[in-house]
Amino acid sequence: MSELVNLETFRMAVQIATALLVVGGVIAGLAMRRKDRGLLKGLAVACLGPLLYVMWIYYCWMVRYDPANDYVGLHRVSVFVINVLVFIAIGVLVGLVFGRAFRARGDSA
C-alpha cells in the first residue's frame, strides 16, 4: 500500500504552481499595462509564486524529522503556534499589498 500523494509529488505540484503564478502574473501584467495599474497587479500576482515556494520550504523545515538532534517538528506545539502566527502575518501582509494594488484609484480608504 502506498500514499495517494507523497511529499515529492506535492513538492513538484508546488513548483509547477509557482511557475504558473509567475508566468501568468507577468503575462497578465503586460497585457493589462495600459489599464488602471495593470502592470502592478500582474507583478503582485507574479510575486505570489516565489512566496508560495518559500513558504513551502519554510513549512518543510519547521516540521522536519531530524534524528541526529532528536527534533520532530510535528510533535511540538511551539512549532504549530509559530507556523500559525507566521502564516497569519504573511496572509495579512499579502492582503494589504493586494488591497493596495487592486483598490480603485479614487478610493482613499
Short mmCIF file of N, CA and C in Angstrom, two decimals:
data_model
loop_
_atom_site.label_atom_id
_atom_site.label_comp_id
_atom_site.label_asym_id
_atom_site.label_seq_id
_atom_site.Cartn_x
_atom_site.Cartn_y
_atom_site.Cartn_z
N MET A 1 0.85 -1.18 0.00
CA MET A 1 0.00 0.00 0.00
C MET A 1 0.90 1.24 0.00
N SER A 2 0.56 2.22 -0.82
CA SER A 2 1.36 3.44 -0.90
C SER A 2 0.47 4.66 -0.67
N GLU A 3 1.13 5.78 -0.46
CA GLU A 3 0.41 7.02 -0.24
C GLU A 3 -0.27 7.49 -1.52
N LEU A 4 -1.38 8.17 -1.38
CA LEU A 4 -2.05 8.74 -2.55
C LEU A 4 -1.22 9.88 -3.14
N VAL A 5 -0.72 10.75 -2.27
CA VAL A 5 0.14 11.85 -2.68
C VAL A 5 1.35 11.84 -1.76
N ASN A 6 2.52 11.64 -2.33
CA ASN A 6 3.71 11.67 -1.48
C ASN A 6 4.34 13.06 -1.48
N LEU A 7 5.33 13.24 -0.66
CA LEU A 7 5.95 14.55 -0.48
C LEU A 7 6.59 15.05 -1.77
N GLU A 8 7.22 14.17 -2.50
CA GLU A 8 7.88 14.56 -3.75
C GLU A 8 6.86 15.03 -4.79
N THR A 9 5.74 14.34 -4.89
CA THR A 9 4.69 14.75 -5.83
C THR A 9 4.14 16.12 -5.46
N PHE A 10 3.90 16.35 -4.17
CA PHE A 10 3.37 17.63 -3.75
C PHE A 10 4.40 18.74 -3.97
N ARG A 11 5.68 18.45 -3.73
CA ARG A 11 6.73 19.45 -3.98
C ARG A 11 6.74 19.85 -5.45
N MET A 12 6.59 18.86 -6.32
CA MET A 12 6.56 19.15 -7.75
C MET A 12 5.33 19.99 -8.11
N ALA A 13 4.19 19.70 -7.49
CA ALA A 13 2.98 20.49 -7.74
C ALA A 13 3.17 21.93 -7.27
N VAL A 14 3.85 22.13 -6.15
CA VAL A 14 4.13 23.48 -5.66
C VAL A 14 5.05 24.21 -6.64
N GLN A 15 6.04 23.52 -7.17
CA GLN A 15 6.94 24.14 -8.14
C GLN A 15 6.20 24.53 -9.42
N ILE A 16 5.31 23.67 -9.87
CA ILE A 16 4.52 23.98 -11.07
C ILE A 16 3.61 25.17 -10.81
N ALA A 17 2.96 25.19 -9.64
CA ALA A 17 2.08 26.32 -9.29
C ALA A 17 2.89 27.61 -9.20
N THR A 18 4.11 27.52 -8.66
CA THR A 18 4.98 28.69 -8.58
C THR A 18 5.28 29.23 -9.97
N ALA A 19 5.66 28.35 -10.87
CA ALA A 19 5.98 28.78 -12.23
C ALA A 19 4.75 29.36 -12.94
N LEU A 20 3.61 28.72 -12.76
CA LEU A 20 2.38 29.22 -13.40
C LEU A 20 1.99 30.60 -12.87
N LEU A 21 2.14 30.80 -11.57
CA LEU A 21 1.81 32.11 -11.00
C LEU A 21 2.74 33.20 -11.53
N VAL A 22 4.02 32.88 -11.61
CA VAL A 22 4.98 33.88 -12.09
C VAL A 22 4.71 34.20 -13.56
N VAL A 23 4.63 33.18 -14.39
CA VAL A 23 4.41 33.40 -15.82
C VAL A 23 3.05 34.05 -16.07
N GLY A 24 2.01 33.53 -15.42
CA GLY A 24 0.68 34.10 -15.58
C GLY A 24 0.59 35.54 -15.11
N GLY A 25 1.22 35.84 -13.99
CA GLY A 25 1.22 37.21 -13.48
C GLY A 25 1.92 38.18 -14.40
N VAL A 26 3.07 37.76 -14.92
CA VAL A 26 3.81 38.63 -15.84
C VAL A 26 3.02 38.85 -17.13
N ILE A 27 2.48 37.77 -17.68
CA ILE A 27 1.70 37.90 -18.92
C ILE A 27 0.47 38.78 -18.69
N ALA A 28 -0.24 38.56 -17.59
CA ALA A 28 -1.43 39.37 -17.30
C ALA A 28 -1.04 40.83 -17.07
N GLY A 29 0.06 41.05 -16.38
CA GLY A 29 0.51 42.42 -16.13
C GLY A 29 0.87 43.15 -17.42
N LEU A 30 1.57 42.44 -18.30
CA LEU A 30 1.92 43.05 -19.58
C LEU A 30 0.69 43.29 -20.45
N ALA A 31 -0.27 42.37 -20.40
CA ALA A 31 -1.49 42.53 -21.19
C ALA A 31 -2.35 43.67 -20.68
N MET A 32 -2.31 43.92 -19.38
CA MET A 32 -3.16 44.97 -18.79
C MET A 32 -2.38 46.25 -18.47
N ARG A 33 -1.19 46.40 -18.99
CA ARG A 33 -0.34 47.52 -18.57
C ARG A 33 -0.94 48.88 -18.87
N ARG A 34 -1.80 48.96 -19.83
CA ARG A 34 -2.43 50.24 -20.18
C ARG A 34 -3.62 50.56 -19.29
N LYS A 35 -4.14 49.56 -18.61
CA LYS A 35 -5.29 49.77 -17.74
C LYS A 35 -4.83 50.28 -16.38
N ASP A 36 -5.78 50.52 -15.51
CA ASP A 36 -5.53 51.05 -14.18
C ASP A 36 -4.59 50.14 -13.38
N ARG A 37 -3.34 50.52 -13.28
CA ARG A 37 -2.31 49.78 -12.53
C ARG A 37 -2.23 48.32 -12.92
N GLY A 38 -2.42 48.01 -14.19
CA GLY A 38 -2.41 46.63 -14.66
C GLY A 38 -1.08 45.94 -14.46
N LEU A 39 0.00 46.65 -14.72
CA LEU A 39 1.33 46.05 -14.55
C LEU A 39 1.59 45.74 -13.08
N LEU A 40 1.19 46.65 -12.19
CA LEU A 40 1.35 46.41 -10.75
C LEU A 40 0.54 45.20 -10.29
N LYS A 41 -0.66 45.07 -10.81
CA LYS A 41 -1.50 43.92 -10.45
C LYS A 41 -0.87 42.61 -10.93
N GLY A 42 -0.37 42.62 -12.15
CA GLY A 42 0.28 41.43 -12.68
C GLY A 42 1.52 41.05 -11.89
N LEU A 43 2.31 42.04 -11.52
CA LEU A 43 3.51 41.77 -10.73
C LEU A 43 3.15 41.28 -9.33
N ALA A 44 2.06 41.78 -8.78
CA ALA A 44 1.61 41.30 -7.46
C ALA A 44 1.24 39.83 -7.53
N VAL A 45 0.55 39.44 -8.58
CA VAL A 45 0.19 38.02 -8.76
C VAL A 45 1.45 37.20 -9.00
N ALA A 46 2.38 37.72 -9.80
CA ALA A 46 3.62 37.00 -10.08
C ALA A 46 4.44 36.78 -8.81
N CYS A 47 4.39 37.70 -7.88
CA CYS A 47 5.15 37.56 -6.63
C CYS A 47 4.57 36.47 -5.73
N LEU A 48 3.32 36.09 -5.96
CA LEU A 48 2.74 35.00 -5.16
C LEU A 48 3.44 33.67 -5.39
N GLY A 49 3.98 33.48 -6.60
CA GLY A 49 4.66 32.22 -6.92
C GLY A 49 5.87 31.98 -6.02
N PRO A 50 6.85 32.88 -6.03
CA PRO A 50 8.01 32.68 -5.15
C PRO A 50 7.62 32.64 -3.67
N LEU A 51 6.62 33.44 -3.29
CA LEU A 51 6.17 33.41 -1.90
C LEU A 51 5.62 32.03 -1.54
N LEU A 52 4.84 31.46 -2.43
CA LEU A 52 4.31 30.11 -2.21
C LEU A 52 5.44 29.12 -2.00
N TYR A 53 6.46 29.17 -2.85
CA TYR A 53 7.56 28.22 -2.75
C TYR A 53 8.38 28.43 -1.47
N VAL A 54 8.63 29.68 -1.13
CA VAL A 54 9.38 29.98 0.11
C VAL A 54 8.61 29.50 1.33
N MET A 55 7.30 29.71 1.34
CA MET A 55 6.50 29.26 2.48
C MET A 55 6.47 27.74 2.56
N TRP A 56 6.47 27.05 1.43
CA TRP A 56 6.52 25.59 1.43
C TRP A 56 7.85 25.09 2.00
N ILE A 57 8.96 25.71 1.58
CA ILE A 57 10.28 25.34 2.10
C ILE A 57 10.34 25.61 3.60
N TYR A 58 9.83 26.75 4.03
CA TYR A 58 9.80 27.10 5.45
C TYR A 58 9.00 26.05 6.24
N TYR A 59 7.83 25.71 5.75
CA TYR A 59 6.99 24.73 6.45
C TYR A 59 7.69 23.38 6.55
N CYS A 60 8.28 22.93 5.46
CA CYS A 60 9.01 21.64 5.48
C CYS A 60 10.16 21.67 6.48
N TRP A 61 10.83 22.79 6.57
CA TRP A 61 11.95 22.91 7.52
C TRP A 61 11.43 22.88 8.97
N MET A 62 10.32 23.54 9.21
CA MET A 62 9.79 23.59 10.58
C MET A 62 9.28 22.23 11.05
N VAL A 63 8.69 21.43 10.18
CA VAL A 63 8.10 20.16 10.61
C VAL A 63 9.01 18.97 10.30
N ARG A 64 10.27 19.23 10.02
CA ARG A 64 11.20 18.18 9.63
C ARG A 64 11.42 17.16 10.76
N TYR A 65 11.94 16.01 10.35
CA TYR A 65 12.35 14.98 11.30
C TYR A 65 13.87 14.88 11.23
N ASP A 66 14.54 15.17 12.34
CA ASP A 66 16.00 15.14 12.41
C ASP A 66 16.41 14.25 13.57
N PRO A 67 16.68 12.96 13.31
CA PRO A 67 17.01 12.05 14.40
C PRO A 67 18.34 12.38 15.07
N ALA A 68 19.26 13.01 14.36
CA ALA A 68 20.55 13.35 14.96
C ALA A 68 20.41 14.33 16.12
N ASN A 69 19.47 15.25 15.99
CA ASN A 69 19.24 16.26 17.03
C ASN A 69 18.00 15.98 17.85
N ASP A 70 17.36 14.85 17.63
CA ASP A 70 16.13 14.48 18.31
C ASP A 70 15.05 15.55 18.13
N TYR A 71 14.88 15.97 16.87
CA TYR A 71 13.90 17.01 16.56
C TYR A 71 12.81 16.43 15.68
N VAL A 72 11.59 16.54 16.13
CA VAL A 72 10.42 16.15 15.34
C VAL A 72 9.45 17.33 15.40
N GLY A 73 9.42 18.11 14.33
CA GLY A 73 8.64 19.34 14.32
C GLY A 73 7.15 19.13 14.48
N LEU A 74 6.63 18.03 13.94
CA LEU A 74 5.19 17.80 14.03
C LEU A 74 4.73 17.45 15.44
N HIS A 75 5.64 17.13 16.32
CA HIS A 75 5.28 16.75 17.69
C HIS A 75 5.35 17.91 18.66
N ARG A 76 5.65 19.08 18.19
CA ARG A 76 5.84 20.24 19.09
C ARG A 76 4.71 21.25 18.91
N VAL A 77 4.12 21.62 20.01
CA VAL A 77 3.07 22.64 19.97
C VAL A 77 3.67 23.99 19.58
N SER A 78 4.89 24.25 20.03
CA SER A 78 5.53 25.53 19.71
C SER A 78 5.69 25.70 18.19
N VAL A 79 6.00 24.63 17.49
CA VAL A 79 6.13 24.69 16.03
C VAL A 79 4.77 25.02 15.41
N PHE A 80 3.73 24.41 15.90
CA PHE A 80 2.38 24.68 15.40
C PHE A 80 2.01 26.14 15.62
N VAL A 81 2.25 26.65 16.81
CA VAL A 81 1.89 28.04 17.14
C VAL A 81 2.70 29.01 16.28
N ILE A 82 4.00 28.75 16.14
CA ILE A 82 4.84 29.62 15.32
C ILE A 82 4.36 29.60 13.86
N ASN A 83 4.05 28.41 13.35
CA ASN A 83 3.55 28.32 11.98
C ASN A 83 2.26 29.10 11.80
N VAL A 84 1.34 28.97 12.74
CA VAL A 84 0.08 29.70 12.65
C VAL A 84 0.34 31.20 12.63
N LEU A 85 1.20 31.69 13.52
CA LEU A 85 1.48 33.13 13.58
C LEU A 85 2.18 33.62 12.31
N VAL A 86 3.13 32.85 11.81
CA VAL A 86 3.84 33.26 10.59
C VAL A 86 2.89 33.29 9.40
N PHE A 87 2.06 32.26 9.25
CA PHE A 87 1.16 32.22 8.11
C PHE A 87 0.08 33.29 8.22
N ILE A 88 -0.37 33.61 9.41
CA ILE A 88 -1.32 34.72 9.58
C ILE A 88 -0.66 36.04 9.20
N ALA A 89 0.57 36.26 9.67
CA ALA A 89 1.28 37.51 9.37
C ALA A 89 1.51 37.66 7.87
N ILE A 90 1.92 36.58 7.22
CA ILE A 90 2.13 36.64 5.77
C ILE A 90 0.80 36.89 5.06
N GLY A 91 -0.26 36.26 5.51
CA GLY A 91 -1.58 36.47 4.92
C GLY A 91 -2.05 37.91 5.05
N VAL A 92 -1.81 38.51 6.20
CA VAL A 92 -2.19 39.91 6.41
C VAL A 92 -1.37 40.82 5.49
N LEU A 93 -0.07 40.57 5.40
CA LEU A 93 0.77 41.39 4.52
C LEU A 93 0.36 41.26 3.05
N VAL A 94 0.09 40.04 2.62
CA VAL A 94 -0.36 39.83 1.24
C VAL A 94 -1.70 40.52 1.02
N GLY A 95 -2.58 40.44 1.99
CA GLY A 95 -3.87 41.12 1.89
C GLY A 95 -3.72 42.63 1.78
N LEU A 96 -2.81 43.19 2.56
CA LEU A 96 -2.58 44.63 2.48
C LEU A 96 -2.00 45.03 1.13
N VAL A 97 -1.04 44.27 0.64
CA VAL A 97 -0.43 44.57 -0.66
C VAL A 97 -1.47 44.44 -1.77
N PHE A 98 -2.24 43.36 -1.75
CA PHE A 98 -3.25 43.18 -2.80
C PHE A 98 -4.36 44.20 -2.66
N GLY A 99 -4.70 44.58 -1.45
CA GLY A 99 -5.71 45.62 -1.26
C GLY A 99 -5.27 46.93 -1.86
N ARG A 100 -4.01 47.25 -1.69
CA ARG A 100 -3.48 48.49 -2.26
C ARG A 100 -3.37 48.40 -3.78
N ALA A 101 -2.93 47.25 -4.28
CA ALA A 101 -2.73 47.09 -5.72
C ALA A 101 -4.06 47.04 -6.47
N PHE A 102 -5.08 46.43 -5.88
CA PHE A 102 -6.33 46.21 -6.60
C PHE A 102 -7.42 47.22 -6.23
N ARG A 103 -7.12 48.15 -5.35
CA ARG A 103 -8.09 49.18 -4.99
C ARG A 103 -8.21 50.17 -6.14
N ALA A 104 -9.40 50.64 -6.40
CA ALA A 104 -9.61 51.63 -7.45
C ALA A 104 -8.89 52.91 -7.07
N ARG A 105 -8.45 53.65 -8.04
CA ARG A 105 -7.67 54.87 -7.78
C ARG A 105 -8.41 55.92 -6.98
N GLY A 106 -9.71 56.00 -7.11
CA GLY A 106 -10.49 57.02 -6.41
C GLY A 106 -10.69 56.72 -4.94
N ASP A 107 -10.51 55.46 -4.52
CA ASP A 107 -10.73 55.11 -3.12
C ASP A 107 -9.56 55.59 -2.28
N SER A 108 -9.87 56.21 -1.15
CA SER A 108 -8.81 56.69 -0.26
C SER A 108 -8.76 55.89 1.03
N ALA A 109 -9.68 54.97 1.23
CA ALA A 109 -9.75 54.20 2.48
C ALA A 109 -8.73 53.14 2.55
#
